[in-house]
Coordinates of C-alpha atoms and ligand atoms in Angstrom, one line a residue:
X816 CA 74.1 95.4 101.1
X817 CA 71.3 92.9 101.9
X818 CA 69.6 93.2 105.4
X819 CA 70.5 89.2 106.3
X820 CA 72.6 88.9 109.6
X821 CA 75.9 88.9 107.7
X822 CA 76.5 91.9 105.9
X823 CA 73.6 93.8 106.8
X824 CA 73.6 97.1 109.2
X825 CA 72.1 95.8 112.3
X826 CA 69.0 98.1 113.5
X827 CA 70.8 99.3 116.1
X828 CA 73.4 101.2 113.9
X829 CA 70.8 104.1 113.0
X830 CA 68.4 104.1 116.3
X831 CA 70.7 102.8 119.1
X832 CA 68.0 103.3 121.2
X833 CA 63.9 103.8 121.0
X834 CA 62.9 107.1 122.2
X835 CA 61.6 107.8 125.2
X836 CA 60.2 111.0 124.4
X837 CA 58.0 111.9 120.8
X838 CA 59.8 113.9 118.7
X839 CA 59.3 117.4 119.6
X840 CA 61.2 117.2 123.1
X841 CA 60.9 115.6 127.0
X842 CA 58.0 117.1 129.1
X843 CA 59.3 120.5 128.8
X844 CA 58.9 120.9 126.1
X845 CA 62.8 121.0 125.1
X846 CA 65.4 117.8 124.6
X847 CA 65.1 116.1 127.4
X848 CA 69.3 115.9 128.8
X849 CA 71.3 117.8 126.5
X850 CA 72.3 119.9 130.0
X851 CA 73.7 117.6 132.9
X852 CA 71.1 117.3 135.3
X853 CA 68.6 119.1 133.4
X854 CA 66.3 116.1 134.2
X855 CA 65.9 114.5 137.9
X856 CA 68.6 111.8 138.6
X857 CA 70.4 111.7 135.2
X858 CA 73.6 112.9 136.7
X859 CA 74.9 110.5 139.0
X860 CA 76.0 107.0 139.6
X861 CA 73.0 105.7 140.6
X862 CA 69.6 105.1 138.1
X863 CA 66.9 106.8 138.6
X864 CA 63.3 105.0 137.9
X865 CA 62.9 107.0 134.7
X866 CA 66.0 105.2 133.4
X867 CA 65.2 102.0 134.8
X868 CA 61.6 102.0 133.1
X869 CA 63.3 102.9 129.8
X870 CA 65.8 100.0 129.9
X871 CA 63.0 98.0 130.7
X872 CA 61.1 99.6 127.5
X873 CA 64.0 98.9 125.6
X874 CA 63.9 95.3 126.8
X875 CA 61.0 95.0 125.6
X876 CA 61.8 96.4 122.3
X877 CA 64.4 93.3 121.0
X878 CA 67.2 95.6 121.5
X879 CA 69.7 95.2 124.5
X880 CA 70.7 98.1 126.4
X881 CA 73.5 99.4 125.2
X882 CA 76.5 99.0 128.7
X883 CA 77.9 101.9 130.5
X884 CA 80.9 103.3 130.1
X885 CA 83.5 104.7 130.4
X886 CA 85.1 108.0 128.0
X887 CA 88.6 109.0 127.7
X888 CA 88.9 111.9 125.8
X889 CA 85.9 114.7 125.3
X890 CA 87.1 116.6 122.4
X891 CA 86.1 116.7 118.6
X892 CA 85.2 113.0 118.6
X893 CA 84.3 112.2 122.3
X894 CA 82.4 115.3 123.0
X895 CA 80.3 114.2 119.7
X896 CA 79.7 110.7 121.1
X897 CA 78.0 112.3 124.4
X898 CA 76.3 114.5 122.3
X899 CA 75.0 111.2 120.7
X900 CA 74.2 109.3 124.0
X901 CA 72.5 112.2 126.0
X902 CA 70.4 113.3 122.7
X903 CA 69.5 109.2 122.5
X904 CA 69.1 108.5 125.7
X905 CA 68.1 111.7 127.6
X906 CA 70.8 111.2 129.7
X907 CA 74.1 111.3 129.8
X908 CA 74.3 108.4 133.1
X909 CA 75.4 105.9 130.9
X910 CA 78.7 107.6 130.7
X911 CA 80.6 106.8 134.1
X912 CA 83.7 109.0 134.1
X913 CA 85.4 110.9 131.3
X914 CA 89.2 111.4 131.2
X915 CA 89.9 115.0 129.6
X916 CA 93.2 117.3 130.0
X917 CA 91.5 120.9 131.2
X918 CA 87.5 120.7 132.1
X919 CA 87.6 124.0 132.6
X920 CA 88.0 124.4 128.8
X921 CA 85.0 125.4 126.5
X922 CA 83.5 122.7 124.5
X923 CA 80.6 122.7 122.0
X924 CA 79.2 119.4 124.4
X925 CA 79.4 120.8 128.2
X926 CA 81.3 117.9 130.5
X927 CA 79.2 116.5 133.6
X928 CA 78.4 118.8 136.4
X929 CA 82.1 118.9 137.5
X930 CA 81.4 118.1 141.2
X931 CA 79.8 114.8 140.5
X932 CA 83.2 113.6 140.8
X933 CA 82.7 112.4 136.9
X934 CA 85.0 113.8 135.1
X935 CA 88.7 113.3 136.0
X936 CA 92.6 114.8 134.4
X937 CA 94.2 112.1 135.5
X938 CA 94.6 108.5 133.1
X939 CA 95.7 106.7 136.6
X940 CA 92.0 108.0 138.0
X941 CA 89.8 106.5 135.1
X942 CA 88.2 103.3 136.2
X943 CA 89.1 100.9 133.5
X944 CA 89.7 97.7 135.3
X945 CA 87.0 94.9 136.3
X946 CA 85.7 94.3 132.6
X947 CA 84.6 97.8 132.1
X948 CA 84.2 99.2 128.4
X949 CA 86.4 101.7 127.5
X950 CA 86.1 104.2 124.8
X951 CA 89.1 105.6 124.0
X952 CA 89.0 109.1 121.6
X953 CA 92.1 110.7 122.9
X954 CA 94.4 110.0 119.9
X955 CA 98.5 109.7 120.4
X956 CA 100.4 106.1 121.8
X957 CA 100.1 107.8 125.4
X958 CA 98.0 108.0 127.3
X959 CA 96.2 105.9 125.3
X960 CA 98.2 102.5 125.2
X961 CA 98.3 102.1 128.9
X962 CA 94.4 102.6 129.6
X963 CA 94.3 99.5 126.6
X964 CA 96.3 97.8 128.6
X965 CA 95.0 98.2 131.7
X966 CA 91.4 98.0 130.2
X967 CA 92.1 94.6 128.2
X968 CA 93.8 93.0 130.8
X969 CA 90.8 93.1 133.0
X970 CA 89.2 91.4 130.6
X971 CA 87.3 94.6 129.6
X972 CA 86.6 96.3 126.2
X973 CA 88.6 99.0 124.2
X974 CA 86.5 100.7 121.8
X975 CA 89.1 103.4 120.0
X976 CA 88.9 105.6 117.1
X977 CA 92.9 105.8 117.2
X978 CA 94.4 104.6 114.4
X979 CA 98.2 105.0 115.6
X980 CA 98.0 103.2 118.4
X981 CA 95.9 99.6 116.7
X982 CA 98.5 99.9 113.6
X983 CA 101.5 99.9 116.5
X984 CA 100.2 98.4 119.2
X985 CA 97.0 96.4 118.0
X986 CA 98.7 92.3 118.5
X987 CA 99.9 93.2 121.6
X988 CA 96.7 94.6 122.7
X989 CA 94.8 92.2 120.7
X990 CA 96.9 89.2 122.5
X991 CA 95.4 90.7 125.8
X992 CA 92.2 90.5 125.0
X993 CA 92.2 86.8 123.5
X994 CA 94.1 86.1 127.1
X995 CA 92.0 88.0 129.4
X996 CA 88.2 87.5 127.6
X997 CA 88.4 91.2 126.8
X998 CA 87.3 92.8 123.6
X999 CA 89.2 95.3 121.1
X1000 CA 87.2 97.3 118.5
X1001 CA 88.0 100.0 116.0
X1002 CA 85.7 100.6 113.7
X1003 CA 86.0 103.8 114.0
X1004 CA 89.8 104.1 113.4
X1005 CA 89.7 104.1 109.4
X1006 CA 87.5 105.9 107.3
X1007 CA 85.9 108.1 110.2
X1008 CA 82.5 107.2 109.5
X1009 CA 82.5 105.1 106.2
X1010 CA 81.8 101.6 107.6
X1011 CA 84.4 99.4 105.8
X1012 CA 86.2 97.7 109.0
X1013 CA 82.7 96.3 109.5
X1014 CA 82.4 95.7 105.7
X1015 CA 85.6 93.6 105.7
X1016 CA 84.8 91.5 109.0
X1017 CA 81.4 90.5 108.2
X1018 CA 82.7 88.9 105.2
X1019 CA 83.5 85.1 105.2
X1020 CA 86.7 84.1 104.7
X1021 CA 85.5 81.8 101.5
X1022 CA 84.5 85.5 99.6
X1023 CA 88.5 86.0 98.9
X1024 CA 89.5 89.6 99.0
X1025 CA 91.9 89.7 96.6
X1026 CA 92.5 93.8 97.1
X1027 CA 91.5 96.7 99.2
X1028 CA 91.7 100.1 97.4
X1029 CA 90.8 103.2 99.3
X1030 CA 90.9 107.2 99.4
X1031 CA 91.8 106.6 103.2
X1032 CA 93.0 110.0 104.4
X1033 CA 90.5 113.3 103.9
X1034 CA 92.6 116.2 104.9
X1035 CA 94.9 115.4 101.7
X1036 CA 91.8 114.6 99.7
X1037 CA 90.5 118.0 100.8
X1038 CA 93.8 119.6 99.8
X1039 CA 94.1 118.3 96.8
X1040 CA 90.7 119.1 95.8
X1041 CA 91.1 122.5 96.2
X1042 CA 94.4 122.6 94.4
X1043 CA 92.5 121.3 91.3
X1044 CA 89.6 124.2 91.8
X1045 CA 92.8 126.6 91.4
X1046 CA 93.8 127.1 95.0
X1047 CA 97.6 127.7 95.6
X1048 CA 98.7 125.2 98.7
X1049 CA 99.4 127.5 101.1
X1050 CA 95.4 128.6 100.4
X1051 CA 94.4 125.0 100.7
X1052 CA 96.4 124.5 103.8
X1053 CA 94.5 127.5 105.5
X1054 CA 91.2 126.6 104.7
X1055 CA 91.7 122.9 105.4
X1056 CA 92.6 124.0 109.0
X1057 CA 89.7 126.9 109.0
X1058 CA 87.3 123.8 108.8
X1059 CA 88.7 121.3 110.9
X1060 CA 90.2 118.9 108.7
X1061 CA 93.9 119.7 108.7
X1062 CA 95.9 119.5 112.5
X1063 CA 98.6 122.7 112.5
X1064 CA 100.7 120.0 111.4
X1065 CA 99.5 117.9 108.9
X1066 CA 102.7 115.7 107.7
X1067 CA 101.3 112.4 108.5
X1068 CA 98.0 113.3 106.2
X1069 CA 100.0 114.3 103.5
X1070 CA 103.2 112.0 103.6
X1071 CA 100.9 109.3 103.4
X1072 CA 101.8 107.4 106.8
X1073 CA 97.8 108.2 108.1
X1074 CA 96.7 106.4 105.0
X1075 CA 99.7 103.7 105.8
X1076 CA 98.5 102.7 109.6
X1077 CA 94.8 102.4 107.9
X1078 CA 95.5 100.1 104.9
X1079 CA 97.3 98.2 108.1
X1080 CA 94.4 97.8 110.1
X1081 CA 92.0 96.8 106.7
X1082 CA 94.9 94.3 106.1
X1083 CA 94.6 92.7 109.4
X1084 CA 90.8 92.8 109.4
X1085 CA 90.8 91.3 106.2
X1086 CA 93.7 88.5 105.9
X1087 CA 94.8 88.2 109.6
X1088 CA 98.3 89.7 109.2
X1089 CA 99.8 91.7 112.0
X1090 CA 99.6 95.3 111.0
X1091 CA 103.3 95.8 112.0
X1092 CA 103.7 92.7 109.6
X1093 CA 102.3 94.5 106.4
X1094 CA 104.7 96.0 104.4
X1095 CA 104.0 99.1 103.2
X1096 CA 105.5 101.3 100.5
X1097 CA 104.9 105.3 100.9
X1098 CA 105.0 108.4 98.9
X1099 CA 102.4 110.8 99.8
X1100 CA 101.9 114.1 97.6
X1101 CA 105.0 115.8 98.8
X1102 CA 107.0 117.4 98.1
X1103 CA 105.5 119.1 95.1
X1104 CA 102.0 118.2 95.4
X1105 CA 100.8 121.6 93.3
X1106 CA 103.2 120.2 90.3
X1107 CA 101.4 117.0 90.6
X1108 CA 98.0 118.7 90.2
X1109 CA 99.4 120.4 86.8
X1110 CA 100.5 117.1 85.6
X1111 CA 97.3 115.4 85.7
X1112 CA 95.6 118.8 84.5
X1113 CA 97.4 118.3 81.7
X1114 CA 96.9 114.9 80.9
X1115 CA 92.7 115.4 81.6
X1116 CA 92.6 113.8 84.6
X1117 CA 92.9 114.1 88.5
X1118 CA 94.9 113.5 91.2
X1119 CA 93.9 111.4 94.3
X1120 CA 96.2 109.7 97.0
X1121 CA 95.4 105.9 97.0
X1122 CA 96.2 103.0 99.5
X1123 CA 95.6 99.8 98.6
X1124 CA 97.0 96.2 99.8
X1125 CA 97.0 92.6 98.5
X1126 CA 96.4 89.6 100.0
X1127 CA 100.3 87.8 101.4
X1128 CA 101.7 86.3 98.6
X1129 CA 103.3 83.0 98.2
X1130 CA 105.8 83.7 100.6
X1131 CA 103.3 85.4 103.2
X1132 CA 104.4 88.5 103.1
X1133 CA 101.5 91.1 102.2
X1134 CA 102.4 94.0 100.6
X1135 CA 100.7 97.6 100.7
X1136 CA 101.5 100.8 98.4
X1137 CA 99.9 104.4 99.1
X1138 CA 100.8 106.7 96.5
X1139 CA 99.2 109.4 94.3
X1140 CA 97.5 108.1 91.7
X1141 CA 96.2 109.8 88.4
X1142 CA 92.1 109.2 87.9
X1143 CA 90.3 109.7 85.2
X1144 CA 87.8 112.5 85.7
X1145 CA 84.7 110.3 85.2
X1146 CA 85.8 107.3 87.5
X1147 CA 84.1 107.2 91.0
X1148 CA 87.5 107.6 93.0
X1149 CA 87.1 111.4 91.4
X1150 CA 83.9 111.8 92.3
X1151 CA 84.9 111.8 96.1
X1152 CA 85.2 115.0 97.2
X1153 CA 86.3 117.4 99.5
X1154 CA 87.5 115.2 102.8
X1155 CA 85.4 111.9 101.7
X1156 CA 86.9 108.8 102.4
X1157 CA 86.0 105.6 99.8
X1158 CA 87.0 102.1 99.9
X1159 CA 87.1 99.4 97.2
X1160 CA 87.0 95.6 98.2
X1161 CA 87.8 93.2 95.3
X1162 CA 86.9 89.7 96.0
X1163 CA 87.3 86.2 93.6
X1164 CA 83.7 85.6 94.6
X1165 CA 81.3 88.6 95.9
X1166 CA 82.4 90.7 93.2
X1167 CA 83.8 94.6 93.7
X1168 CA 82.2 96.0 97.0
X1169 CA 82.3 99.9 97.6
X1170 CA 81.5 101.9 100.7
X1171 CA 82.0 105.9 100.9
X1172 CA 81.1 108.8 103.4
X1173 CA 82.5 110.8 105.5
X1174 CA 86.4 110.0 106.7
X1175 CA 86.7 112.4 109.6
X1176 CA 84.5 114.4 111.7
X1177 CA 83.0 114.4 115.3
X1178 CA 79.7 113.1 114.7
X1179 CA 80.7 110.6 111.5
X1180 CA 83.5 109.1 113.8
X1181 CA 81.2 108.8 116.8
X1182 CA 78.5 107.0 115.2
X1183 CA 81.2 104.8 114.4
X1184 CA 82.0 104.1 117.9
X1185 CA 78.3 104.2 118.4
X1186 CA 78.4 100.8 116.5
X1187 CA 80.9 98.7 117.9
X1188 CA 79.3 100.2 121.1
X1189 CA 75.8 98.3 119.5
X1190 CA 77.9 95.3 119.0
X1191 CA 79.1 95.0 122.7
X1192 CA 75.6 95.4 123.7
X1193 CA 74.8 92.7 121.4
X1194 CA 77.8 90.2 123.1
X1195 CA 76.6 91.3 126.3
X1196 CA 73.4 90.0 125.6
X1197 CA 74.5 86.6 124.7
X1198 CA 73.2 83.9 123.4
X1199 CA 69.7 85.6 123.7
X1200 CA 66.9 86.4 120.8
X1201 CA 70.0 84.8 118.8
X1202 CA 71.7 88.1 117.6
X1203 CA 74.9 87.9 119.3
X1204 CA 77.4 86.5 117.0
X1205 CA 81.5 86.8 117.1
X1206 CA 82.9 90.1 117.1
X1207 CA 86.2 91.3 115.2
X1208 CA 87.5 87.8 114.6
X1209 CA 91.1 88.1 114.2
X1210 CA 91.5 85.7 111.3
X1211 CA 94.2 83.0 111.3
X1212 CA 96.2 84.6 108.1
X1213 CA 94.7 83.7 105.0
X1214 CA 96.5 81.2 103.4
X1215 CA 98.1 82.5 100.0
X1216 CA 96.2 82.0 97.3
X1217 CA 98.6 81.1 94.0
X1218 CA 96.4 83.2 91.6
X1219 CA 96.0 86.0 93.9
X1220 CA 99.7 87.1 93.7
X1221 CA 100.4 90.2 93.1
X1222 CA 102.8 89.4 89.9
X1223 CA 100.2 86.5 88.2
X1224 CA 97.0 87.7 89.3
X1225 CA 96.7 91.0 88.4
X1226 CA 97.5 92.6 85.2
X1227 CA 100.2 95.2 84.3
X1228 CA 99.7 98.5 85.7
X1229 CA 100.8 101.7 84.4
X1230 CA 102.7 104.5 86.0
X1231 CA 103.2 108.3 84.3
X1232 CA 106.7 109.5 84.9
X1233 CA 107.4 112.9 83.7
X1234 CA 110.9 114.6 84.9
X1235 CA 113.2 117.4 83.3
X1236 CA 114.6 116.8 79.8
X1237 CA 118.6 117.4 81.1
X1238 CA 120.6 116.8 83.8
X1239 CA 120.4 119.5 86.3
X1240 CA 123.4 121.7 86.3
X1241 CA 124.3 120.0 82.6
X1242 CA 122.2 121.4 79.9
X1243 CA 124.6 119.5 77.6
X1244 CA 123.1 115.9 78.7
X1245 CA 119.5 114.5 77.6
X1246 CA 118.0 112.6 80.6
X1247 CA 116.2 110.5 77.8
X1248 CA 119.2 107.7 77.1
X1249 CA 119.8 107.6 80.9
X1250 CA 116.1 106.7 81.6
X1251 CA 115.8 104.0 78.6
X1252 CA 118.9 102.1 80.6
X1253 CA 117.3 102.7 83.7
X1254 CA 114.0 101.1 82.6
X1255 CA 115.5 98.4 80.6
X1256 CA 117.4 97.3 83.6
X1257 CA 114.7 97.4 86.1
X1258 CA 112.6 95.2 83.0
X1259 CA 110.0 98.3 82.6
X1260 CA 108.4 98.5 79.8
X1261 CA 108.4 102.5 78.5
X1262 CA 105.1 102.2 76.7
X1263 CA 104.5 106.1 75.4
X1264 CA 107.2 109.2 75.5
X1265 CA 106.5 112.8 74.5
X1266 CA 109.5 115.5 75.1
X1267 CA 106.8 118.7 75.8
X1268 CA 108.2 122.6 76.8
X1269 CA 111.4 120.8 78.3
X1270 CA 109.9 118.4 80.5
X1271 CA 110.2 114.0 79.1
X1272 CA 106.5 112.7 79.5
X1273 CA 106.5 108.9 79.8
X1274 CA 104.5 106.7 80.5
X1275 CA 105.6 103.2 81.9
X1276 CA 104.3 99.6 82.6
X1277 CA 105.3 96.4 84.5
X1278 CA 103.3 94.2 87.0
X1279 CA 105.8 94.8 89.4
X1280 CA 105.4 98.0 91.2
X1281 CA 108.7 98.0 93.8
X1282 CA 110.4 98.2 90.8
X1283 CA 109.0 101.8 89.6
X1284 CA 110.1 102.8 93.2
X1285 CA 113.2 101.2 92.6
X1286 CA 113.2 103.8 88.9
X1287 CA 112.4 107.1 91.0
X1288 CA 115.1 106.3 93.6
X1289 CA 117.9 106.2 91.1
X1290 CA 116.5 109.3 88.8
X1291 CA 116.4 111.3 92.0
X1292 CA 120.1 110.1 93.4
X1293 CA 120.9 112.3 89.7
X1294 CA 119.5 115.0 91.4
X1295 CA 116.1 114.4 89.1
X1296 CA 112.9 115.1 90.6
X1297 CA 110.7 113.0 89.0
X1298 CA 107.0 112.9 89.1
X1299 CA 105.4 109.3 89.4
X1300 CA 101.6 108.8 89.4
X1301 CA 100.3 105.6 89.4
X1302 CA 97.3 105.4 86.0
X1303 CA 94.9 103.8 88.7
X1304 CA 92.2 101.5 87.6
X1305 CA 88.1 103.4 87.3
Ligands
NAP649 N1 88.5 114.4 114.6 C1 88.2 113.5 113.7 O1 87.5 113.9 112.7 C2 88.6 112.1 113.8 C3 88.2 111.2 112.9 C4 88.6 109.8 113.0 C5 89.4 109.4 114.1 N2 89.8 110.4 114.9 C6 90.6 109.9 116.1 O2 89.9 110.2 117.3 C7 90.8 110.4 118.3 C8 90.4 111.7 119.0 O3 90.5 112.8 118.0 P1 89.8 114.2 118.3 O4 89.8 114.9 117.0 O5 88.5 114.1 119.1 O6 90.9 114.9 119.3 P2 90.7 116.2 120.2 O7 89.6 117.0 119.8 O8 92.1 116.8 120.4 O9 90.3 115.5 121.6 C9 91.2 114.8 122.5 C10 90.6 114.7 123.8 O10 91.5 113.9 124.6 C11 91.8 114.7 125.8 N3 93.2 114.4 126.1 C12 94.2 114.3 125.2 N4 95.4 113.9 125.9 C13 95.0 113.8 127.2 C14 95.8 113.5 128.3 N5 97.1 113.2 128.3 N6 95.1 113.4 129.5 C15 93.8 113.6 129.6 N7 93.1 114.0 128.5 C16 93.7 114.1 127.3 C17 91.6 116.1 125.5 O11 91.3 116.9 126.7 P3 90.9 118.4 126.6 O12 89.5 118.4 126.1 O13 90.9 118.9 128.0 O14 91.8 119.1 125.7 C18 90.4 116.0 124.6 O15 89.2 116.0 125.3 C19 92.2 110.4 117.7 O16 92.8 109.2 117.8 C20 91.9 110.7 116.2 O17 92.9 110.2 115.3 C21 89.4 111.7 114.9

């Protein structure tokens, strides 16, 4: 991406804030803050000269203070972000109160000096009102949708990383905020720390996205990885939970409804349509996701579970599909490994734009809410040294565009079907005929079938892609269990 004001990472994105100290430390000799209170006056409410004089540097510098604030949550993600903003600043005074369960807890980033009255348990005691900004990293619809609420109806500004509560909640909250002056921002909500909300907003209108494509959930990109490196699942599962990336119970990562809330939000971003609007079709890599594995072994290429959405068609609705997807070995939606996140934005005029990097992880997702952190200090400044500009525009739905339907605009797309040769509990009946009617009522096209060691390999073909659900529903309701993967494009 060019370095022009659309499009471009502002500066602030990888140095939020000039240093005070030259590398190598503060005056003695170690970082200066990483400890509350480890330097005079960093710890309370109040700022000290230091800080003052370092604002005032900053000032000077072009770059606006970034606001305080205040933190709800201080685990994985939040305890990363005041990691960040003590190891930037020096300090951790920026931060106003932090909302956590148990501060007696352990944690990699220590809390505030617990009798600065700082950190609080209770979401009623977090000072959200009066236009504050709010970062939320506490994840789940409560507490979380009530601080919003509270927050954006004070005309203050939600920065959250939760991608639950935007895909359920985001119009209403959104609604608020045009109402009240307030401010709702998520970069960090999809893709962790792969910038492609901000991708997708900087880009005018007239550029026409005509698809978003994305590896959008890591922990089953991470399992599925090691399935093809010849791990069983259960051996996947534990080592995807040894590092982090898989919760003890995973089901929204790998039934695909993780992936679902995200392609929500980049629909929303992108066209302006409600993310409860956006209708999404789901099969994640249940319930056999080791048998998928095998069948793209066996046909040379590589599994990857794939969200993608199109623009609303001519009757507004806008459709999304996540699904596993067979890639070819070589293609670059292979090449993203372990719990990567990548994103794919096709537009009718600025060509095919990628973004990758990390999808989850404490730091990643903080520097993400590092950023829309930047841009509020940006609004904040105004009108002044000219780099304010709009943030998150929520788009007046793009209008459909009659070539960008799904059906016309895009060409047939191919799916690989393989399922047993017989009818379970009647060896005597060859699934083969029953499939042929199948297709040819559904209009599929069957384009290649091999009968291999029992199994019916098939592959199939039709622009419209409800209708190979529609194909899988009926071959399972005779008691079939067939395995779909979409032949996705390199
Ligand atoms: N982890 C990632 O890699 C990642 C990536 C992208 C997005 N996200 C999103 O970021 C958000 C936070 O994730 P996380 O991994 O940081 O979660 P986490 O490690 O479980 O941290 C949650 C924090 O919220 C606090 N908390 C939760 N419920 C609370 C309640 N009812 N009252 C008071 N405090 C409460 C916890 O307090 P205690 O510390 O006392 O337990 C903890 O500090 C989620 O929305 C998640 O989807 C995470």
């Amino acid at each position: 991406m060019g370095g022009g004001r659309r499009g471009g990472l502002p500066a602030h994105r990888l140095h939020p804030w000039p240093r005070r100290f030259p590398p190598g430390g503060g005056p003695d000799g170690g970082h200066p803050g990483r400890r509350p209170g480890a330097s005079p006056g960093s710890g309370g409410w109040g700022m000290s000269s230091a800080v003052e004089a370092a604002r005032t540097e900053e000032a000077r510098q072009g770059g606006p203070p970034l606001p305080p604030l205040v933190l709800a949550g201080c685990g994985t993600v939040g305890g990363a972000l005041l990691g960040l903003i003590r190891e930037g600043r020096g300090s951790d005074d920026l931060v106003r109160s932090i909302l956590v369960r148990d501060p007696a807890r352990e944690r990699p980033e220590p809390l505030p000096d617990p009798d600065g009255g700082r950190v609080v348990t209770r979401p009623s005691e977090l000072p959200v009102e009066g236009g504050r900004v709010v970062v939320e990293a506490l994840g789940g619809i409560r507490p979380a949708l009530g601080l919003a609420r509270r927050t954006l109806a004070g005309g203050g500004t939600f920065i959250t990383a939760n991608k639950s509560l935007v895909a359920e909640h985001g119009t209403e909250l959104e609604a608020l905020a045009a109402k009240s002056g307030g401010r709702l921002a998520f970069e960090a909500a999809v893709g962790g720390g792969m910038p492609v909300v901000r991708l997708l907003r900087d880009l005018p209108d007239a550029a026409r996205v005509r698809r978003i494509e994305g590896i959008l959930n890591g922990t089953s990109n991470y399992l599925l990885d090691e399935l093809h490196a010849g791990r069983s699942w259960s051996e996947a599962l534990q080592s995807a939970r040894a590092l982090g990336y898989a919760e003890a119970d995973p089901s929204r990562d790998v039934d695909g409804r993780d992936a679902a809330d995200k392609i929500r939000l980049l629909a929303w971003v992108a066209f302006g349509v409600p993310p409860a609007h956006v209708r999404v079709t789901r099969r994640g890599i249940l319930p056999d996701p080791e048998a998928l594995v095998a069948e793209a072994r066996a046909l040379g290429g590589v599994v990857r579970l794939l969200a993608r959405v199109d623009p609303p068609d001519g009757a507004g609705i806008c459709r999304a599909r996540v699904e596993p997807c067979l890639v070819p070995r070589d293609s670059p939606w292979a090449d993203v490994r372990g719990a990567d996140n990548r994103a794919r934005v096709s537009t009718a005029r600025a060509g095919t734009l990628s973004v990758s990097g990390p999808g989850a992880g404490g730091q990643a997702t903080a520097l993400s809410l590092l950023t829309d952190l930047g841009d509020e200090a940006l609004r904040r400044a105004g009108g002044s040294g000219g780099l304010a500009r709009p943030v998150f525009p929520v788009r007046t739905i793009v209008a459909p565009d009659p070539d960008s339907s799904r059906a016309e605009g895009h060409p047939a797309e191919r799916w690989h079907l393989s399922l047993e040769g017989k009818i379970p509990g009647h060896p005597e009946i060859e699934v083969r005929p029953r499939l042929e009617r199948i297709l040819a009522r559904a209009d599929i096209r069957l384009v290649d079938v091999d009968r291999d060691s029992g199994r019916l390999r098939t592959v199939l073909e039709t622009r419209h892609a409800p209708r190979v659900d529609l194909v899988g529903e009926r071959l399972r309701a005779l008691a079939l269990e067939p395995r779909l993967l979409r032949l996705a494009e390199r």
